[in-house]
Amino acid sequence: MTGFSTYWSMLTVVQPIWGMSNEPVGWVSGIIFGGYVLLAPPGHRGATMAVHVVVGFSGVRFGPMLAGIALDVSGGQTSVQAWGLTLTLIGGFGLLGLASLLPLGRQARGCALR
């Protein structure tokens, strides 16, 4: 009985903290979409948001799968080298995303907010 009550008491303490730490993700998504609507040309606002959603959900769908494949192929979950390769792969995709945005930033420098 003691273990069961400890589980519930820990759950009531940890769950609100976990929820508060993940909530800003929702706020950031709204800020990003608001920026898209503000900066996209009027005829392309829907398409701009659709591309963002497709890229985002593709990353959510295929990212963990690719990380799991890299982990399995390079030695399994107990191998330090496998984890290093997997985390390098994740970082590489992050840098690839940044590199794909750099040309867009150069184009946007000349435009002023409406």
Short mmCIF file of C-alpha atoms in Angstrom, two decimals:
data_model
loop_
_atom_site.label_atom_id
_atom_site.label_comp_id
_atom_site.label_asym_id
_atom_site.label_seq_id
_atom_site.Cartn_x
_atom_site.Cartn_y
_atom_site.Cartn_z
CA MET A 1 0.00 0.00 0.00
CA THR A 2 2.85 2.39 0.71
CA GLY A 3 4.34 2.04 -2.77
CA PHE A 4 0.99 2.80 -4.37
CA SER A 5 0.47 5.96 -2.31
CA THR A 6 4.03 7.09 -3.03
CA TYR A 7 3.36 6.72 -6.75
CA TRP A 8 0.28 8.95 -6.59
CA SER A 9 1.93 11.56 -4.40
CA MET A 10 4.89 11.77 -6.78
CA LEU A 11 2.49 11.95 -9.72
CA THR A 12 0.65 14.91 -8.19
CA VAL A 13 3.98 16.73 -7.69
CA VAL A 14 5.73 15.86 -10.97
CA GLN A 15 2.79 16.18 -13.38
CA PRO A 16 2.15 19.94 -12.90
CA ILE A 17 5.87 20.69 -13.22
CA TRP A 18 6.08 18.57 -16.37
CA GLY A 19 3.00 20.29 -17.80
CA MET A 20 4.37 23.77 -17.13
CA SER A 21 7.70 22.92 -18.71
CA ASN A 22 6.05 21.72 -21.93
CA GLU A 23 3.47 24.50 -22.24
CA PRO A 24 5.78 27.08 -23.88
CA VAL A 25 6.01 24.75 -26.92
CA GLY A 26 2.36 25.60 -27.65
CA TRP A 27 3.02 29.31 -27.23
CA VAL A 28 5.95 29.23 -29.63
CA SER A 29 3.85 27.49 -32.27
CA GLY A 30 1.29 30.30 -32.12
CA ILE A 31 4.02 32.92 -32.38
CA ILE A 32 5.53 31.20 -35.42
CA PHE A 33 2.19 30.93 -37.19
CA GLY A 34 1.43 34.57 -36.39
CA GLY A 35 4.75 35.54 -37.98
CA TYR A 36 3.90 33.52 -41.07
CA VAL A 37 0.57 35.26 -41.47
CA LEU A 38 2.21 38.65 -40.97
CA LEU A 39 5.15 38.18 -43.36
CA ALA A 40 3.74 35.93 -46.09
CA PRO A 41 2.28 37.56 -49.20
CA PRO A 42 -1.53 37.62 -49.00
CA GLY A 43 -1.95 35.03 -51.75
CA HIS A 44 0.52 32.59 -50.18
CA ARG A 45 -0.36 32.61 -46.48
CA GLY A 46 -2.23 29.32 -46.48
CA ALA A 47 0.44 27.57 -48.54
CA THR A 48 3.17 28.90 -46.25
CA MET A 49 1.44 27.50 -43.19
CA ALA A 50 0.73 24.20 -44.98
CA VAL A 51 4.40 23.74 -45.86
CA HIS A 52 5.37 24.41 -42.25
CA VAL A 53 2.89 21.82 -41.00
CA VAL A 54 3.98 19.19 -43.54
CA VAL A 55 7.67 19.67 -42.72
CA GLY A 56 6.98 19.68 -38.98
CA PHE A 57 4.83 16.55 -38.96
CA SER A 58 7.27 14.78 -41.30
CA GLY A 59 10.05 15.47 -38.79
CA VAL A 60 7.90 14.19 -35.94
CA ARG A 61 7.02 11.07 -37.90
CA PHE A 62 10.37 10.16 -39.43
CA GLY A 63 12.84 11.67 -36.92
CA PRO A 64 12.45 9.07 -34.17
CA MET A 65 12.42 6.29 -36.75
CA LEU A 66 15.69 7.49 -38.32
CA ALA A 67 17.24 7.95 -34.89
CA GLY A 68 16.22 4.40 -33.94
CA ILE A 69 17.64 2.99 -37.17
CA ALA A 70 20.92 4.86 -36.62
CA LEU A 71 21.05 3.59 -33.05
CA ASP A 72 20.37 -0.02 -34.06
CA VAL A 73 22.77 -0.05 -37.01
CA SER A 74 25.65 1.53 -35.11
CA GLY A 75 25.73 -0.71 -32.05
CA GLY A 76 22.51 -0.60 -30.06
CA GLN A 77 21.30 1.34 -27.07
CA THR A 78 24.15 0.34 -24.78
CA SER A 79 26.89 1.62 -27.09
CA VAL A 80 28.31 5.07 -26.39
CA GLN A 81 29.45 5.35 -30.01
CA ALA A 82 25.95 4.54 -31.25
CA TRP A 83 24.48 7.31 -29.11
CA GLY A 84 27.16 9.71 -30.32
CA LEU A 85 26.32 8.91 -33.94
CA THR A 86 22.59 9.22 -33.31
CA LEU A 87 22.94 12.59 -31.60
CA THR A 88 25.26 13.76 -34.38
CA LEU A 89 22.57 12.77 -36.89
CA ILE A 90 19.97 14.77 -34.97
CA GLY A 91 22.28 17.78 -34.81
CA GLY A 92 23.04 17.43 -38.51
CA PHE A 93 19.36 17.66 -39.38
CA GLY A 94 19.09 20.75 -37.19
CA LEU A 95 21.99 22.37 -39.04
CA LEU A 96 20.44 21.35 -42.36
CA GLY A 97 17.24 23.15 -41.32
CA LEU A 98 19.22 26.24 -40.35
CA ALA A 99 21.12 26.18 -43.64
CA SER A 100 17.86 25.98 -45.57
CA LEU A 101 16.59 29.11 -43.80
CA LEU A 102 19.67 31.27 -44.36
CA PRO A 103 18.79 32.21 -47.98
CA LEU A 104 15.29 33.17 -46.86
CA GLY A 105 16.73 35.48 -44.21
CA ARG A 106 18.87 37.24 -46.78
CA GLN A 107 15.81 37.81 -48.99
CA ALA A 108 13.73 39.13 -46.08
CA ARG A 109 16.26 41.73 -44.92
CA GLY A 110 15.07 44.19 -47.52
CA CYS A 111 11.39 43.96 -46.59
CA ALA A 112 9.81 45.92 -43.77
CA LEU A 113 7.01 44.67 -41.59
CA ARG A 114 3.61 45.79 -42.76
#
